[in-house]
Amino acid sequence: FLDYLAMPKDDPALAEELVKGIVDGCEQAGCSLTGGETAILPDFYAPGDFDMAGFAVGVVERDDAIDGTHIQPGDAVLGLASTGLHSNGYSLARKIVFDHAKLGVNDHVPELGKTVGEELLTPTRIYVRPVQAVLQHYPVKKRVVRGLAHITGGGIVDNVPRILPPNRRVFVKRGSWPIPPVFPWLQRLGNVAQSEMDRVFNGGIGFVMVVGAYYADSIRDRLAKDGVPAFAIGEVREGEPGVEWVD
């Protein structure tokens, strides 16, 4: 992992706090922090502002890559629980919370049991170690795990189709997993259509695994032991690549 930090002036205390967070994330992912860049740009950033980015690089043997090629009708679709917004949909969330509802970061929201700031700053769950544990138990060459999708911007409807081979369609059952309260809260507060919620937010599912149906329950149990709730949210059928919601 490499990081980039830009600030209007040198601020060692802030930089230390930010890098500490990166280190925590790298430890959760079993990833090395191999370097980074810090830029001081007083003419570009206002006082108190900073810009931070990073990227990870990994290597995998071609035969061990899980690229969705082996997804087939009848496969189970497992959804791994998110911890909240997961760093996506914040443009809409800020518009709803701060511009429309006129709330502040320190305002307490009873239905969330926390302040606005605490909810919006909930860390993103990192799935690396739990998913790797599954892959170590079911080696890639056995083709038990056939597809992996990180549910980021675009939600389930935009991210899952990226891993589907031709003539494979995913049917997702609404109500098959618990929805974190932040999502209905935002939907009600901003009067947001369900179709937009589906395309902007993860809806409580931060990662999707497509697996052989026979192994679905044992994989869910293994993930639960690592502290990640996983739900059977759908199945694969023949059809045009995409996601279809069913009630």
PDB file of C-alpha atoms in Angstrom:
ATOM      1  CA  PHE A   1       0.000   0.000   0.000  1.00  0.00           C
ATOM      2  CA  LEU A   2       1.186   3.528  -0.789  1.00  0.00           C
ATOM      3  CA  ASP A   3      -0.417   6.731   0.431  1.00  0.00           C
ATOM      4  CA  TYR A   4      -0.479  10.367  -0.677  1.00  0.00           C
ATOM      5  CA  LEU A   5      -1.158  13.315   1.618  1.00  0.00           C
ATOM      6  CA  ALA A   6      -1.406  16.966   0.579  1.00  0.00           C
ATOM      7  CA  MET A   7      -1.781  19.872   3.039  1.00  0.00           C
ATOM      8  CA  PRO A   8      -1.531  23.677   2.944  1.00  0.00           C
ATOM      9  CA  LYS A   9       1.252  23.616   5.566  1.00  0.00           C
ATOM     10  CA  ASP A  10       3.289  21.071   7.441  1.00  0.00           C
ATOM     11  CA  ASP A  11       1.219  19.624  10.279  1.00  0.00           C
ATOM     12  CA  PRO A  12       3.085  16.717  11.914  1.00  0.00           C
ATOM     13  CA  ALA A  13       0.327  16.004  14.444  1.00  0.00           C
ATOM     14  CA  LEU A  14      -2.355  15.700  11.762  1.00  0.00           C
ATOM     15  CA  ALA A  15      -0.094  13.638   9.521  1.00  0.00           C
ATOM     16  CA  GLU A  16       0.642  11.266  12.393  1.00  0.00           C
ATOM     17  CA  GLU A  17      -3.059  10.725  13.099  1.00  0.00           C
ATOM     18  CA  LEU A  18      -3.842  10.099   9.432  1.00  0.00           C
ATOM     19  CA  VAL A  19      -0.979   7.674   8.934  1.00  0.00           C
ATOM     20  CA  LYS A  20      -1.966   5.878  12.136  1.00  0.00           C
ATOM     21  CA  GLY A  21      -5.349   5.191  10.557  1.00  0.00           C
ATOM     22  CA  ILE A  22      -3.680   3.882   7.410  1.00  0.00           C
ATOM     23  CA  VAL A  23      -1.466   1.596   9.482  1.00  0.00           C
ATOM     24  CA  ASP A  24      -4.512   0.220  11.312  1.00  0.00           C
ATOM     25  CA  GLY A  25      -6.172  -0.511   7.968  1.00  0.00           C
ATOM     26  CA  CYS A  26      -3.065  -2.172   6.574  1.00  0.00           C
ATOM     27  CA  GLU A  27      -2.811  -4.384   9.646  1.00  0.00           C
ATOM     28  CA  GLN A  28      -6.444  -5.455   9.234  1.00  0.00           C
ATOM     29  CA  ALA A  29      -5.760  -6.308   5.589  1.00  0.00           C
ATOM     30  CA  GLY A  30      -2.391  -7.974   6.158  1.00  0.00           C
ATOM     31  CA  CYS A  31      -0.869  -5.400   3.835  1.00  0.00           C
ATOM     32  CA  SER A  32       2.526  -3.659   3.972  1.00  0.00           C
ATOM     33  CA  LEU A  33       2.742   0.127   3.982  1.00  0.00           C
ATOM     34  CA  THR A  34       5.754   0.420   1.702  1.00  0.00           C
ATOM     35  CA  GLY A  35       5.933   4.165   1.181  1.00  0.00           C
ATOM     36  CA  GLY A  36       4.105   7.372   0.470  1.00  0.00           C
ATOM     37  CA  GLU A  37       4.271  11.006  -0.540  1.00  0.00           C
ATOM     38  CA  THR A  38       3.495  14.194   1.379  1.00  0.00           C
ATOM     39  CA  ALA A  39       2.975  17.441  -0.514  1.00  0.00           C
ATOM     40  CA  ILE A  40       2.814  20.895   1.077  1.00  0.00           C
ATOM     41  CA  LEU A  41       0.761  23.122  -1.247  1.00  0.00           C
ATOM     42  CA  PRO A  42      -0.152  26.432   0.461  1.00  0.00           C
ATOM     43  CA  ASP A  43      -1.477  27.988  -2.754  1.00  0.00           C
ATOM     44  CA  PHE A  44      -3.777  25.072  -3.491  1.00  0.00           C
ATOM     45  CA  TYR A  45      -5.430  24.171  -0.172  1.00  0.00           C
ATOM     46  CA  ALA A  46      -7.248  26.371   2.333  1.00  0.00           C
ATOM     47  CA  PRO A  47      -6.145  26.335   5.993  1.00  0.00           C
ATOM     48  CA  GLY A  48      -7.418  23.200   7.702  1.00  0.00           C
ATOM     49  CA  ASP A  49      -7.943  21.319   4.438  1.00  0.00           C
ATOM     50  CA  PHE A  50      -6.097  18.201   3.367  1.00  0.00           C
ATOM     51  CA  ASP A  51      -6.310  15.686   0.544  1.00  0.00           C
ATOM     52  CA  MET A  52      -5.535  12.037   1.095  1.00  0.00           C
ATOM     53  CA  ALA A  53      -5.455   9.072  -1.257  1.00  0.00           C
ATOM     54  CA  GLY A  54      -3.875   5.654  -1.439  1.00  0.00           C
ATOM     55  CA  PHE A  55      -3.748   2.490  -3.466  1.00  0.00           C
ATOM     56  CA  ALA A  56      -2.890  -1.155  -3.003  1.00  0.00           C
ATOM     57  CA  VAL A  57      -1.138  -3.487  -5.420  1.00  0.00           C
ATOM     58  CA  GLY A  58      -1.324  -7.258  -5.260  1.00  0.00           C
ATOM     59  CA  VAL A  59      -0.059 -10.189  -7.288  1.00  0.00           C
ATOM     60  CA  VAL A  60      -1.936 -13.376  -8.103  1.00  0.00           C
ATOM     61  CA  GLU A  61      -1.141 -16.336 -10.305  1.00  0.00           C
ATOM     62  CA  ARG A  62      -3.329 -16.232 -13.413  1.00  0.00           C
ATOM     63  CA  ASP A  63      -4.833 -19.650 -12.675  1.00  0.00           C
ATOM     64  CA  ASP A  64      -5.741 -18.505  -9.157  1.00  0.00           C
ATOM     65  CA  ALA A  65      -7.600 -15.359 -10.207  1.00  0.00           C
ATOM     66  CA  ILE A  66     -11.296 -15.366  -9.296  1.00  0.00           C
ATOM     67  CA  ASP A  67     -12.758 -13.433 -12.212  1.00  0.00           C
ATOM     68  CA  GLY A  68     -16.298 -14.786 -12.408  1.00  0.00           C
ATOM     69  CA  THR A  69     -15.605 -17.069 -15.366  1.00  0.00           C
ATOM     70  CA  HIS A  70     -16.855 -20.140 -13.502  1.00  0.00           C
ATOM     71  CA  ILE A  71     -20.110 -18.629 -12.208  1.00  0.00           C
ATOM     72  CA  GLN A  72     -23.000 -20.887 -13.205  1.00  0.00           C
ATOM     73  CA  PRO A  73     -26.791 -21.105 -12.778  1.00  0.00           C
ATOM     74  CA  GLY A  74     -27.761 -22.295  -9.321  1.00  0.00           C
ATOM     75  CA  ASP A  75     -24.826 -20.651  -7.557  1.00  0.00           C
ATOM     76  CA  ALA A  76     -25.609 -18.925  -4.271  1.00  0.00           C
ATOM     77  CA  VAL A  77     -25.036 -15.208  -3.790  1.00  0.00           C
ATOM     78  CA  LEU A  78     -23.788 -14.292  -0.321  1.00  0.00           C
ATOM     79  CA  GLY A  79     -23.848 -10.739   0.975  1.00  0.00           C
ATOM     80  CA  LEU A  80     -21.342  -9.743   3.655  1.00  0.00           C
ATOM     81  CA  ALA A  81     -22.627  -7.080   6.034  1.00  0.00           C
ATOM     82  CA  SER A  82     -21.361  -3.525   5.780  1.00  0.00           C
ATOM     83  CA  THR A  83     -20.812  -1.250   8.765  1.00  0.00           C
ATOM     84  CA  GLY A  84     -22.556   1.731   7.180  1.00  0.00           C
ATOM     85  CA  LEU A  85     -21.916   3.965   4.189  1.00  0.00           C
ATOM     86  CA  HIS A  86     -18.432   2.541   3.529  1.00  0.00           C
ATOM     87  CA  SER A  87     -17.001   5.730   1.995  1.00  0.00           C
ATOM     88  CA  ASN A  88     -19.592   5.828  -0.804  1.00  0.00           C
ATOM     89  CA  GLY A  89     -22.633   8.008  -1.348  1.00  0.00           C
ATOM     90  CA  TYR A  90     -21.353  10.885   0.738  1.00  0.00           C
ATOM     91  CA  SER A  91     -22.280  13.572  -1.782  1.00  0.00           C
ATOM     92  CA  LEU A  92     -25.945  12.625  -1.440  1.00  0.00           C
ATOM     93  CA  ALA A  93     -25.654  11.957   2.305  1.00  0.00           C
ATOM     94  CA  ARG A  94     -24.141  15.405   2.952  1.00  0.00           C
ATOM     95  CA  LYS A  95     -26.805  17.073   0.822  1.00  0.00           C
ATOM     96  CA  ILE A  96     -29.563  15.316   2.756  1.00  0.00           C
ATOM     97  CA  VAL A  97     -28.128  15.745   6.236  1.00  0.00           C
ATOM     98  CA  PHE A  98     -26.502  19.158   6.124  1.00  0.00           C
ATOM     99  CA  ASP A  99     -28.235  21.062   3.306  1.00  0.00           C
ATOM    100  CA  HIS A 100     -31.759  19.651   3.469  1.00  0.00           C
ATOM    101  CA  ALA A 101     -32.193  18.651   7.135  1.00  0.00           C
ATOM    102  CA  LYS A 102     -29.839  21.357   8.472  1.00  0.00           C
ATOM    103  CA  LEU A 103     -28.277  18.973  10.985  1.00  0.00           C
ATOM    104  CA  GLY A 104     -24.816  19.394  12.494  1.00  0.00           C
ATOM    105  CA  VAL A 105     -22.136  16.792  13.076  1.00  0.00           C
ATOM    106  CA  ASN A 106     -22.729  16.843  16.839  1.00  0.00           C
ATOM    107  CA  ASP A 107     -26.513  16.464  16.652  1.00  0.00           C
ATOM    108  CA  HIS A 108     -27.715  13.235  18.247  1.00  0.00           C
ATOM    109  CA  VAL A 109     -30.011  11.045  16.159  1.00  0.00           C
ATOM    110  CA  PRO A 110     -32.186   8.844  18.420  1.00  0.00           C
ATOM    111  CA  GLU A 111     -32.981   6.235  15.742  1.00  0.00           C
ATOM    112  CA  LEU A 112     -29.248   5.766  15.113  1.00  0.00           C
ATOM    113  CA  GLY A 113     -28.232   5.912  18.763  1.00  0.00           C
ATOM    114  CA  LYS A 114     -25.311   8.196  17.936  1.00  0.00           C
ATOM    115  CA  THR A 115     -24.428  11.606  16.554  1.00  0.00           C
ATOM    116  CA  VAL A 116     -24.434  12.509  12.879  1.00  0.00           C
ATOM    117  CA  GLY A 117     -20.642  12.695  12.900  1.00  0.00           C
ATOM    118  CA  GLU A 118     -20.236   9.317  14.575  1.00  0.00           C
ATOM    119  CA  GLU A 119     -22.485   7.664  12.000  1.00  0.00           C
ATOM    120  CA  LEU A 120     -20.934   9.280   8.944  1.00  0.00           C
ATOM    121  CA  LEU A 121     -17.408   8.529  10.171  1.00  0.00           C
ATOM    122  CA  THR A 122     -18.013   4.841  10.915  1.00  0.00           C
ATOM    123  CA  PRO A 123     -14.959   3.036   9.485  1.00  0.00           C
ATOM    124  CA  THR A 124     -15.356   0.858   6.409  1.00  0.00           C
ATOM    125  CA  ARG A 125     -15.185  -2.871   7.118  1.00  0.00           C
ATOM    126  CA  ILE A 126     -12.120  -4.516   5.557  1.00  0.00           C
ATOM    127  CA  TYR A 127     -12.954  -7.999   4.278  1.00  0.00           C
ATOM    128  CA  VAL A 128      -9.500  -9.246   3.310  1.00  0.00           C
ATOM    129  CA  ARG A 129      -8.686 -11.628   6.154  1.00  0.00           C
ATOM    130  CA  PRO A 130     -12.155 -13.249   6.473  1.00  0.00           C
ATOM    131  CA  VAL A 131     -12.364 -13.819   2.712  1.00  0.00           C
ATOM    132  CA  GLN A 132      -8.807 -15.140   2.598  1.00  0.00           C
ATOM    133  CA  ALA A 133      -9.696 -17.586   5.365  1.00  0.00           C
ATOM    134  CA  VAL A 134     -12.513 -18.932   3.189  1.00  0.00           C
ATOM    135  CA  LEU A 135     -10.176 -19.235   0.206  1.00  0.00           C
ATOM    136  CA  GLN A 136      -7.599 -21.076   2.287  1.00  0.00           C
ATOM    137  CA  HIS A 137     -10.245 -23.585   3.373  1.00  0.00           C
ATOM    138  CA  TYR A 138     -11.651 -23.940  -0.143  1.00  0.00           C
ATOM    139  CA  PRO A 139      -8.650 -23.603  -2.486  1.00  0.00           C
ATOM    140  CA  VAL A 140      -9.285 -21.550  -5.605  1.00  0.00           C
ATOM    141  CA  LYS A 141      -8.645 -24.488  -7.914  1.00  0.00           C
ATOM    142  CA  LYS A 142     -11.694 -26.275  -6.440  1.00  0.00           C
ATOM    143  CA  ARG A 143     -13.853 -23.435  -7.839  1.00  0.00           C
ATOM    144  CA  VAL A 144     -16.041 -23.297  -4.742  1.00  0.00           C
ATOM    145  CA  VAL A 145     -15.773 -19.498  -4.633  1.00  0.00           C
ATOM    146  CA  ARG A 146     -16.550 -18.309  -8.155  1.00  0.00           C
ATOM    147  CA  GLY A 147     -17.033 -14.574  -7.906  1.00  0.00           C
ATOM    148  CA  LEU A 148     -16.067 -11.675  -5.623  1.00  0.00           C
ATOM    149  CA  ALA A 149     -17.460  -8.143  -5.810  1.00  0.00           C
ATOM    150  CA  HIS A 150     -16.688  -5.174  -3.576  1.00  0.00           C
ATOM    151  CA  ILE A 151     -19.890  -3.133  -3.240  1.00  0.00           C
ATOM    152  CA  THR A 152     -18.739   0.458  -3.634  1.00  0.00           C
ATOM    153  CA  GLY A 153     -20.298   3.367  -5.538  1.00  0.00           C
ATOM    154  CA  GLY A 154     -23.147   2.078  -7.677  1.00  0.00           C
ATOM    155  CA  GLY A 155     -24.324  -0.416  -5.083  1.00  0.00           C
ATOM    156  CA  ILE A 156     -25.172  -4.028  -5.784  1.00  0.00           C
ATOM    157  CA  VAL A 157     -26.835  -3.201  -9.110  1.00  0.00           C
ATOM    158  CA  ASP A 158     -23.683  -1.742 -10.684  1.00  0.00           C
ATOM    159  CA  ASN A 159     -20.905  -3.756  -9.047  1.00  0.00           C
ATOM    160  CA  VAL A 160     -22.137  -7.350  -9.254  1.00  0.00           C
ATOM    161  CA  PRO A 161     -22.641  -7.325 -13.068  1.00  0.00           C
ATOM    162  CA  ARG A 162     -18.929  -6.590 -13.517  1.00  0.00           C
ATOM    163  CA  ILE A 163     -18.054 -10.138 -12.456  1.00  0.00           C
ATOM    164  CA  LEU A 164     -20.758 -11.963 -14.422  1.00  0.00           C
ATOM    165  CA  PRO A 165     -19.903 -14.003 -17.526  1.00  0.00           C
ATOM    166  CA  PRO A 166     -22.261 -14.042 -20.535  1.00  0.00           C
ATOM    167  CA  ASN A 167     -25.766 -15.437 -19.959  1.00  0.00           C
ATOM    168  CA  ARG A 168     -25.563 -15.175 -16.173  1.00  0.00           C
ATOM    169  CA  ARG A 169     -27.999 -13.019 -14.211  1.00  0.00           C
ATOM    170  CA  VAL A 170     -28.199 -12.482 -10.447  1.00  0.00           C
ATOM    171  CA  PHE A 171     -31.546 -12.349  -8.671  1.00  0.00           C
ATOM    172  CA  VAL A 172     -31.381 -10.581  -5.297  1.00  0.00           C
ATOM    173  CA  LYS A 173     -34.178 -11.008  -2.757  1.00  0.00           C
ATOM    174  CA  ARG A 174     -35.163  -7.858  -0.905  1.00  0.00           C
ATOM    175  CA  GLY A 175     -35.500  -8.309   2.826  1.00  0.00           C
ATOM    176  CA  SER A 176     -33.017 -11.182   2.962  1.00  0.00           C
ATOM    177  CA  TRP A 177     -30.612  -9.215   5.157  1.00  0.00           C
ATOM    178  CA  PRO A 178     -30.993  -6.614   7.940  1.00  0.00           C
ATOM    179  CA  ILE A 179     -30.715  -3.023   6.715  1.00  0.00           C
ATOM    180  CA  PRO A 180     -28.547  -0.771   8.923  1.00  0.00           C
ATOM    181  CA  PRO A 181     -30.710   2.084  10.275  1.00  0.00           C
ATOM    182  CA  VAL A 182     -28.618   4.769   8.560  1.00  0.00           C
ATOM    183  CA  PHE A 183     -30.105   3.885   5.167  1.00  0.00           C
ATOM    184  CA  PRO A 184     -33.844   4.167   5.959  1.00  0.00           C
ATOM    185  CA  TRP A 185     -32.997   7.277   7.975  1.00  0.00           C
ATOM    186  CA  LEU A 186     -31.342   8.924   4.975  1.00  0.00           C
ATOM    187  CA  GLN A 187     -34.110   7.752   2.649  1.00  0.00           C
ATOM    188  CA  ARG A 188     -36.827   9.219   4.858  1.00  0.00           C
ATOM    189  CA  LEU A 189     -34.927  12.421   5.582  1.00  0.00           C
ATOM    190  CA  GLY A 190     -34.251  13.103   1.902  1.00  0.00           C
ATOM    191  CA  ASN A 191     -37.369  11.486   0.412  1.00  0.00           C
ATOM    192  CA  VAL A 192     -35.092   9.403  -1.825  1.00  0.00           C
ATOM    193  CA  ALA A 193     -36.567   6.914  -4.295  1.00  0.00           C
ATOM    194  CA  GLN A 194     -35.663   3.269  -3.705  1.00  0.00           C
ATOM    195  CA  SER A 195     -34.078   3.025  -7.151  1.00  0.00           C
ATOM    196  CA  GLU A 196     -31.686   5.853  -6.278  1.00  0.00           C
ATOM    197  CA  MET A 197     -30.891   4.307  -2.895  1.00  0.00           C
ATOM    198  CA  ASP A 198     -29.975   1.081  -4.703  1.00  0.00           C
ATOM    199  CA  ARG A 199     -27.567   2.872  -7.045  1.00  0.00           C
ATOM    200  CA  VAL A 200     -25.929   5.230  -4.557  1.00  0.00           C
ATOM    201  CA  PHE A 201     -25.529   3.219  -1.341  1.00  0.00           C
ATOM    202  CA  ASN A 202     -24.458  -0.317  -0.449  1.00  0.00           C
ATOM    203  CA  GLY A 203     -27.714  -0.875   1.454  1.00  0.00           C
ATOM    204  CA  GLY A 204     -26.033  -2.927   4.167  1.00  0.00           C
ATOM    205  CA  ILE A 205     -24.020  -5.255   1.915  1.00  0.00           C
ATOM    206  CA  GLY A 206     -20.367  -4.303   1.521  1.00  0.00           C
ATOM    207  CA  PHE A 207     -19.045  -7.373  -0.284  1.00  0.00           C
ATOM    208  CA  VAL A 208     -20.595 -10.146  -2.382  1.00  0.00           C
ATOM    209  CA  MET A 209     -19.387 -13.703  -2.858  1.00  0.00           C
ATOM    210  CA  VAL A 210     -20.796 -16.029  -5.512  1.00  0.00           C
ATOM    211  CA  VAL A 211     -20.270 -19.608  -4.366  1.00  0.00           C
ATOM    212  CA  GLY A 212     -21.365 -23.145  -5.091  1.00  0.00           C
ATOM    213  CA  ALA A 213     -24.772 -23.520  -3.429  1.00  0.00           C
ATOM    214  CA  TYR A 214     -23.741 -26.695  -1.597  1.00  0.00           C
ATOM    215  CA  TYR A 215     -21.052 -24.784   0.313  1.00  0.00           C
ATOM    216  CA  ALA A 216     -23.012 -21.594   1.066  1.00  0.00           C
ATOM    217  CA  ASP A 217     -23.984 -22.393   4.663  1.00  0.00           C
ATOM    218  CA  SER A 218     -20.518 -23.565   5.681  1.00  0.00           C
ATOM    219  CA  ILE A 219     -18.956 -20.444   4.157  1.00  0.00           C
ATOM    220  CA  ARG A 220     -21.415 -18.249   6.055  1.00  0.00           C
ATOM    221  CA  ASP A 221     -20.504 -20.053   9.287  1.00  0.00           C
ATOM    222  CA  ARG A 222     -16.804 -19.561   8.621  1.00  0.00           C
ATOM    223  CA  LEU A 223     -17.277 -15.838   7.961  1.00  0.00           C
ATOM    224  CA  ALA A 224     -19.342 -15.489  11.139  1.00  0.00           C
ATOM    225  CA  LYS A 225     -16.494 -16.981  13.166  1.00  0.00           C
ATOM    226  CA  ASP A 226     -14.325 -14.151  11.846  1.00  0.00           C
ATOM    227  CA  GLY A 227     -16.899 -11.582  12.944  1.00  0.00           C
ATOM    228  CA  VAL A 228     -18.487 -10.906   9.547  1.00  0.00           C
ATOM    229  CA  PRO A 229     -22.227 -11.596   9.266  1.00  0.00           C
ATOM    230  CA  ALA A 230     -23.080 -13.037   5.840  1.00  0.00           C
ATOM    231  CA  PHE A 231     -26.509 -13.607   4.341  1.00  0.00           C
ATOM    232  CA  ALA A 232     -27.915 -15.692   1.492  1.00  0.00           C
ATOM    233  CA  ILE A 233     -29.263 -12.811  -0.597  1.00  0.00           C
ATOM    234  CA  GLY A 234     -29.870 -14.377  -3.993  1.00  0.00           C
ATOM    235  CA  GLU A 235     -28.961 -16.812  -6.702  1.00  0.00           C
ATOM    236  CA  VAL A 236     -27.572 -16.998 -10.216  1.00  0.00           C
ATOM    237  CA  ARG A 237     -29.790 -17.930 -13.158  1.00  0.00           C
ATOM    238  CA  GLU A 238     -29.459 -17.884 -16.904  1.00  0.00           C
ATOM    239  CA  GLY A 239     -30.156 -14.511 -18.474  1.00  0.00           C
ATOM    240  CA  GLU A 240     -28.712 -11.211 -19.583  1.00  0.00           C
ATOM    241  CA  PRO A 241     -25.864 -10.151 -17.249  1.00  0.00           C
ATOM    242  CA  GLY A 242     -27.216  -7.858 -14.568  1.00  0.00           C
ATOM    243  CA  VAL A 243     -29.024  -7.739 -11.242  1.00  0.00           C
ATOM    244  CA  GLU A 244     -32.752  -8.173 -10.778  1.00  0.00           C
ATOM    245  CA  TRP A 245     -34.563  -7.507  -7.509  1.00  0.00           C
ATOM    246  CA  VAL A 246     -37.248  -9.934  -6.346  1.00  0.00           C
ATOM    247  CA  ASP A 247     -39.632  -9.607  -3.404  1.00  0.00           C
TER     248      ASP A 247
END
